[in-house]
CSV table of C-alpha atoms in Angstrom, one decimal:
chain,number,residue,atom,x,y,z
A,258,GLY,CA,0.0,0.0,0.0
A,259,ALA,CA,1.0,3.6,-0.4
A,260,THR,CA,2.7,5.5,2.4
A,261,GLY,CA,2.4,9.2,3.0
A,262,PRO,CA,0.3,11.8,4.8
A,263,LYS,CA,-3.3,10.9,5.6
A,264,GLY,CA,-6.2,12.8,4.3
A,265,ASP,CA,-9.5,13.4,6.0
A,266,THR,CA,-10.6,9.9,5.2
A,267,GLY,CA,-7.7,8.4,7.1
A,268,ALA,CA,-6.3,6.7,4.0
A,269,CYS,CA,-2.7,7.3,3.0
A,270,ALA,CA,-2.3,9.8,0.2
A,271,TYR,CA,0.8,9.2,-2.0
A,272,ASN,CA,2.3,12.2,-3.8
A,273,LEU,CA,2.7,11.2,-7.5
A,274,LEU,CA,5.0,14.0,-8.3
A,275,ASP,CA,8.8,13.4,-8.4
A,276,ASN,CA,11.3,15.8,-6.9
A,277,SER,CA,8.5,17.9,-5.3
A,278,ASP,CA,10.5,19.3,-2.4
A,279,PHE,CA,11.9,22.5,-3.9
A,280,VAL,CA,13.7,23.5,-0.7
A,281,HIS,CA,16.0,20.4,-1.1
A,282,PRO,CA,15.6,19.4,-4.8
A,283,VAL,CA,17.6,16.8,-6.8
A,284,ALA,CA,19.4,18.8,-9.5
A,285,GLN,CA,22.0,16.5,-11.2
A,286,ALA,CA,22.7,19.1,-14.0
A,287,GLY,CA,22.4,22.0,-11.5
A,288,VAL,CA,19.5,24.3,-10.9
A,289,ASN,CA,18.5,26.0,-14.2
A,290,GLY,CA,20.7,23.5,-16.0
A,291,ALA,CA,20.1,21.4,-19.2
A,292,HIS,CA,19.4,17.7,-19.9
A,293,GLY,CA,20.9,17.5,-23.3
A,294,ALA,CA,19.3,20.3,-25.3
A,295,THR,CA,16.3,20.7,-22.9
A,296,GLY,CA,16.3,23.3,-20.1
A,297,TYR,CA,15.4,22.0,-16.7
A,298,ALA,CA,14.8,23.9,-13.4
A,299,VAL,CA,15.7,20.7,-11.5
A,300,ASP,CA,15.3,17.0,-12.2
A,301,ARG,CA,11.9,16.2,-13.7
A,302,TRP,CA,10.8,19.8,-13.9
A,303,MET,CA,11.3,21.3,-17.3
A,304,LEU,CA,11.6,25.1,-17.9
A,305,THR,CA,9.0,26.6,-20.2
A,306,SER,CA,9.7,29.5,-22.5
A,307,GLY,CA,11.0,32.6,-20.8
A,308,ALA,CA,11.6,31.2,-17.3
A,309,THR,CA,14.8,31.3,-15.3
A,310,VAL,CA,15.1,29.5,-12.0
A,311,SER,CA,17.5,29.8,-9.0
A,312,GLN,CA,17.7,28.1,-5.6
A,313,ALA,CA,16.5,30.2,-2.7
A,314,ALA,CA,16.6,29.2,1.0
A,315,ASP,CA,12.9,28.6,1.0
A,316,GLY,CA,12.4,27.0,-2.5
A,317,LEU,CA,12.8,27.6,-6.2
A,318,LYS,CA,12.8,31.2,-7.3
A,319,ILE,CA,11.2,31.5,-10.7
A,320,VAL,CA,11.5,34.7,-12.8
A,321,SER,CA,10.0,35.4,-16.2
A,322,ASP,CA,12.1,37.3,-18.8
A,323,LYS,CA,8.8,39.2,-19.7
A,324,THR,CA,8.6,37.6,-23.1
A,325,SER,CA,6.0,34.9,-22.4
A,326,TRP,CA,3.0,34.7,-20.0
A,327,THR,CA,3.5,30.9,-20.0
A,328,ALA,CA,7.0,31.1,-18.4
A,329,GLY,CA,7.3,28.6,-15.6
A,330,ILE,CA,8.0,24.9,-14.8
A,331,GLN,CA,6.3,21.6,-15.7
A,332,GLN,CA,6.6,17.9,-15.0
A,333,ARG,CA,5.2,15.2,-17.3
A,334,ILE,CA,3.5,12.1,-16.0
A,335,GLU,CA,2.0,9.1,-17.8
A,336,ALA,CA,-1.8,9.4,-18.1
A,337,LYS,CA,-2.2,5.8,-16.9
A,338,ARG,CA,-1.1,6.9,-13.4
A,339,PHE,CA,-4.1,9.3,-13.1
A,340,ALA,CA,-7.3,8.4,-11.3
A,341,ASP,CA,-10.6,9.8,-12.5
A,342,VAL,CA,-10.2,12.7,-10.1
A,343,MET,CA,-6.9,14.1,-8.8
A,344,THR,CA,-5.8,17.2,-6.8
A,345,LEU,CA,-2.8,19.3,-7.7
A,346,ALA,CA,-1.5,21.4,-4.8
A,347,VAL,CA,1.3,24.0,-5.0
A,348,ARG,CA,2.8,25.9,-2.1
A,349,GLY,CA,4.7,29.2,-2.4
A,350,VAL,CA,4.7,32.9,-2.7
A,351,PHE,CA,3.0,34.2,-5.9
A,352,PRO,CA,3.0,38.0,-6.0
A,353,VAL,CA,1.6,38.1,-9.6
A,354,ALA,CA,-1.4,36.1,-10.9
A,355,CYS,CA,-0.4,32.4,-11.2
A,356,ARG,CA,-1.8,29.7,-13.5
A,357,LEU,CA,-2.0,26.0,-12.8
A,358,TYR,CA,-2.7,23.8,-15.8
A,359,ALA,CA,-2.8,20.1,-16.6
A,360,TYR,CA,-3.0,19.0,-20.2
A,361,ILE,CA,-1.9,16.7,-23.0
A,362,GLY,CA,-0.2,17.8,-26.2
A,363,SER,CA,-0.7,21.4,-27.1
A,364,GLY,CA,-3.6,21.8,-24.8
A,365,THR,CA,-6.3,20.2,-26.9
A,366,VAL,CA,-7.0,17.6,-24.1
A,367,ASN,CA,-7.4,19.3,-20.7
A,368,PHE,CA,-7.5,17.9,-17.2
A,369,GLY,CA,-8.0,21.2,-15.5
A,370,THR,CA,-6.8,24.8,-15.4
A,371,ALA,CA,-7.1,27.7,-12.9
A,372,TYR,CA,-5.9,31.2,-12.4
A,373,PHE,CA,-5.1,32.7,-8.9
A,374,LYS,CA,-4.7,36.4,-8.2
A,375,GLY,CA,-1.3,37.7,-7.0
A,376,GLU,CA,-0.7,37.9,-3.3
A,377,ALA,CA,2.6,38.5,-1.4
A,378,ALA,CA,1.7,36.0,1.4
A,379,GLU,CA,2.8,32.4,1.3
A,380,ARG,CA,-0.2,30.2,0.4
A,381,THR,CA,-1.3,26.8,-1.2
A,382,LEU,CA,-3.0,26.8,-4.6
A,383,ILE,CA,-5.3,23.9,-5.3
A,384,LEU,CA,-6.6,22.6,-8.6
A,385,LYS,CA,-9.0,19.7,-9.2
A,386,LEU,CA,-8.2,17.6,-12.2
A,387,THR,CA,-10.7,15.4,-14.0
A,388,LYS,CA,-9.4,12.7,-16.3
A,389,PRO,CA,-10.8,12.9,-19.8
A,390,GLU,CA,-12.4,9.8,-21.4
A,391,GLY,CA,-10.9,7.9,-24.3
A,392,LEU,CA,-7.2,8.0,-23.3
A,393,THR,CA,-4.9,5.0,-24.0
A,394,GLY,CA,-2.9,5.7,-20.8
A,395,ASP,CA,0.3,6.1,-22.6
A,396,GLU,CA,-0.1,9.9,-23.1
A,397,ALA,CA,2.2,12.3,-21.3
A,398,VAL,CA,0.3,14.7,-19.1
A,399,ASN,CA,1.9,18.1,-18.5
A,400,LEU,CA,1.5,19.5,-15.0
A,401,TYR,CA,2.4,23.1,-15.3
A,402,ILE,CA,3.0,26.1,-13.0
A,403,SER,CA,3.2,29.6,-14.5
A,404,PRO,CA,3.7,32.0,-11.6
A,405,ASP,CA,3.8,35.3,-13.6
A,406,THR,CA,1.0,35.4,-16.2
A,407,GLY,CA,1.4,39.1,-16.4
A,408,SER,CA,5.0,38.8,-17.7
A,409,THR,CA,6.1,41.4,-15.2
A,410,GLY,CA,9.4,39.7,-14.3
A,411,THR,CA,8.4,39.6,-10.6
A,412,ALA,CA,9.9,36.6,-8.8
A,413,ALA,CA,7.8,33.8,-7.3
A,414,VAL,CA,9.1,31.2,-4.9
A,415,VAL,CA,7.7,27.7,-5.0
A,416,ARG,CA,8.2,25.6,-1.9
A,417,TRP,CA,6.6,22.3,-2.9
A,418,ALA,CA,4.1,20.6,-5.2
A,419,ALA,CA,1.9,17.5,-4.7
A,420,LEU,CA,-0.5,15.4,-6.8
A,421,TYR,CA,-2.9,13.3,-4.9
A,422,GLU,CA,-5.6,10.8,-5.9
A,423,GLY,CA,-9.1,12.1,-5.1
A,424,GLU,CA,-10.5,15.6,-4.5
A,425,TYR,CA,-9.3,17.8,-1.6
A,426,THR,CA,-10.0,21.3,-0.5
A,427,ALA,CA,-7.7,23.6,1.4
A,428,GLU,CA,-9.2,22.3,4.7
A,429,THR,CA,-8.9,18.6,3.8
A,430,LEU,CA,-5.6,18.6,1.9
A,431,PRO,CA,-3.1,16.2,3.5
A,432,PRO,CA,-0.1,17.9,5.1
A,433,TYR,CA,2.9,17.9,2.8
A,434,GLU,CA,5.7,15.5,3.8
A,435,PRO,CA,8.9,15.4,1.8
A,436,LYS,CA,9.8,11.9,0.6
A,437,GLY,CA,13.4,12.4,1.5
A,438,TYR,CA,16.4,13.0,-0.8
A,439,ALA,CA,17.3,9.3,-1.3
A,440,GLU,CA,13.8,8.3,-2.4
A,441,GLU,CA,13.5,11.4,-4.7
A,442,MET,CA,16.9,10.6,-6.3
A,443,ALA,CA,15.8,7.0,-7.0
A,444,GLU,CA,12.7,8.2,-8.7
A,445,CYS,CA,14.6,10.9,-10.7
A,446,LEU,CA,17.1,8.3,-11.9
A,447,ARG,CA,14.3,6.4,-13.7
A,448,TYR,CA,14.1,9.4,-16.0
A,449,TYR,CA,17.6,11.0,-16.0
A,450,ARG,CA,21.2,10.4,-15.0
A,451,GLN,CA,24.2,12.7,-15.6
A,452,ILE,CA,27.7,11.3,-15.7
A,453,LYS,CA,30.0,14.2,-14.7
A,454,ALA,CA,33.2,14.8,-16.6
A,455,ASP,CA,36.3,13.2,-15.2
A,456,ALA,CA,34.3,11.9,-12.2
A,457,GLN,CA,33.8,8.2,-13.0
A,458,THR,CA,35.8,5.5,-14.8
A,459,PHE,CA,34.1,2.6,-16.7
A,460,ALA,CA,35.1,-0.7,-18.2
A,461,GLY,CA,36.4,-0.2,-21.7
A,462,TYR,CA,36.9,-2.4,-24.8
A,463,ALA,CA,38.6,-1.6,-28.1
A,464,THR,CA,38.6,-3.3,-31.5
A,465,GLY,CA,39.4,-2.1,-35.0
A,466,GLY,CA,40.2,1.4,-33.9
A,467,MET,CA,37.0,2.0,-32.0
A,468,ALA,CA,36.7,2.0,-28.2
A,469,TYR,CA,33.6,1.4,-26.2
A,470,ALA,CA,32.7,2.5,-22.6
A,471,PHE,CA,30.2,0.4,-20.8
A,472,ILE,CA,28.1,2.4,-18.3
A,473,PRO,CA,25.9,0.4,-16.0
A,474,LEU,CA,22.7,2.0,-14.7
A,475,ALA,CA,22.2,1.1,-11.0
A,476,GLN,CA,18.6,2.3,-11.2
A,477,ALA,CA,16.8,0.9,-14.2
A,478,MET,CA,15.4,3.7,-16.4
A,479,ARG,CA,11.8,4.1,-17.6
A,480,VAL,CA,12.7,3.1,-21.1
A,481,ALA,CA,15.9,2.8,-23.2
A,482,PRO,CA,17.3,6.4,-22.9
A,483,THR,CA,18.6,9.0,-25.3
A,484,VAL,CA,22.3,9.7,-24.7
A,485,THR,CA,24.0,13.1,-25.3
A,486,VAL,CA,27.8,13.2,-25.0
A,487,SER,CA,29.7,16.4,-24.7
A,488,GLY,CA,33.4,15.4,-24.5
A,489,LYS,CA,36.2,13.0,-25.4
A,490,PHE,CA,37.6,9.9,-23.6
A,491,TYR,CA,40.7,9.4,-21.6
A,492,TYR,CA,41.6,5.7,-22.0
A,493,THR,CA,43.9,3.0,-20.7
A,494,LEU,CA,43.4,0.0,-23.1
A,495,GLY,CA,46.0,-2.7,-23.0
A,496,SER,CA,49.3,-1.0,-23.0
A,497,ALA,CA,47.9,2.2,-24.8
A,498,GLN,CA,47.0,5.4,-23.0
A,499,GLY,CA,45.7,8.7,-24.3
A,500,THR,CA,42.9,11.0,-25.0
A,501,THR,CA,40.6,10.6,-28.0
A,502,THR,CA,40.7,13.4,-30.6
A,503,GLU,CA,36.9,13.3,-31.2
A,504,THR,CA,33.8,13.7,-29.1
A,505,ALA,CA,32.3,10.4,-28.1
A,506,THR,CA,28.9,9.3,-29.4
A,507,ALA,CA,26.2,6.9,-28.2
A,508,HIS,CA,26.6,3.3,-29.5
A,509,ASN,CA,23.5,1.5,-28.0
A,510,THR,CA,21.3,1.7,-24.9
A,511,ASN,CA,18.8,-0.2,-22.9
A,512,ALA,CA,17.0,0.5,-19.6
A,513,ASN,CA,19.9,-1.0,-17.6
A,514,ARG,CA,23.1,0.0,-19.6
A,515,VAL,CA,24.5,2.6,-21.9
A,516,VAL,CA,27.4,2.0,-24.3
A,517,VAL,CA,29.3,5.0,-25.7
A,518,LYS,CA,32.0,4.8,-28.4
A,519,CYS,CA,34.8,6.8,-29.8
A,520,ALA,CA,37.6,6.3,-32.3
A,521,VAL,CA,41.1,5.5,-30.8
A,522,SER,CA,44.5,4.8,-32.2
A,523,VAL,CA,44.4,1.3,-31.0
A,524,THR,CA,44.0,-1.3,-33.7
A,525,GLY,CA,44.1,-4.5,-31.8
A,526,VAL,CA,41.6,-6.1,-29.5
A,527,CYS,CA,42.1,-5.1,-25.8
A,528,THR,CA,40.3,-4.2,-22.6
A,529,GLY,CA,40.9,-1.6,-20.0
A,530,VAL,CA,39.2,1.5,-18.5
A,531,ILE,CA,37.8,4.7,-20.0
A,532,THR,CA,37.1,8.0,-18.3
A,533,PRO,CA,34.7,10.5,-20.0
A,534,GLN,CA,36.2,14.0,-20.3
A,535,GLY,CA,32.8,15.7,-20.8
A,536,ASP,CA,29.4,15.3,-19.2
A,537,ILE,CA,27.1,12.5,-20.5
A,538,ASP,CA,23.4,13.1,-20.3
A,539,ILE,CA,21.3,10.0,-20.1
A,540,SER,CA,17.5,10.8,-20.5
A,541,ALA,CA,14.4,8.7,-20.5
A,542,ASP,CA,12.1,11.5,-19.6
A,543,LEU,CA,8.7,11.9,-21.2
């Protein structure tokens, strides 16, 4: 059974959102970093057009560059995880009108949307979500927070977010309880992992002038990931040592392992170790 805070019925309410504690978030690529070519606030929370995020003591500080009223953050979740009725709750300080929105695609299929007037006090925003009929369950649902719909550039600070099965009001909403960093990291690793440059060494193999680095994934990913490599290899293969002259590329992937390759001046068959000299982004996000 699910564990978590109890609602007014006494049943445990599990928060379906990943990395929802914005005071202590998982940010493998850094806050306001990138997963490959996609901008992310922190793990699992993509940046939308015009948003910049930084870490504050009391949460994530979100600022619009004034070019888009949709600037904010969003997380994608499979539609099959949704019950018929859900509740999205977001806690923070929203001085300018804020929009919460849950939708599929470009907004043609909606679960719910609401606007909240700006207020300088910390508060919890609540949105009821109703699952549309006719879904296969494989669709990606965007859960979206836009804290400055007026495009004023006024900062908002988001402390936490939660998605619960069932309908709650401000009075019946379960108290938010962080899952803890270790559990949040495990959930995030299903969708993304970053290998830091010059921080890890992997088993290597060379044949015919091509070397391969075998990167095991301790946490199985959601699906076979997409791999973005930003640097070369340093290698020790047999008696040969050196740094490749080209940037490495992905060779093949599955949910449990990634293999990255790069040309080397080693013509024979040999084994050894390989150390990436650039970051490697491994993404299975929706």
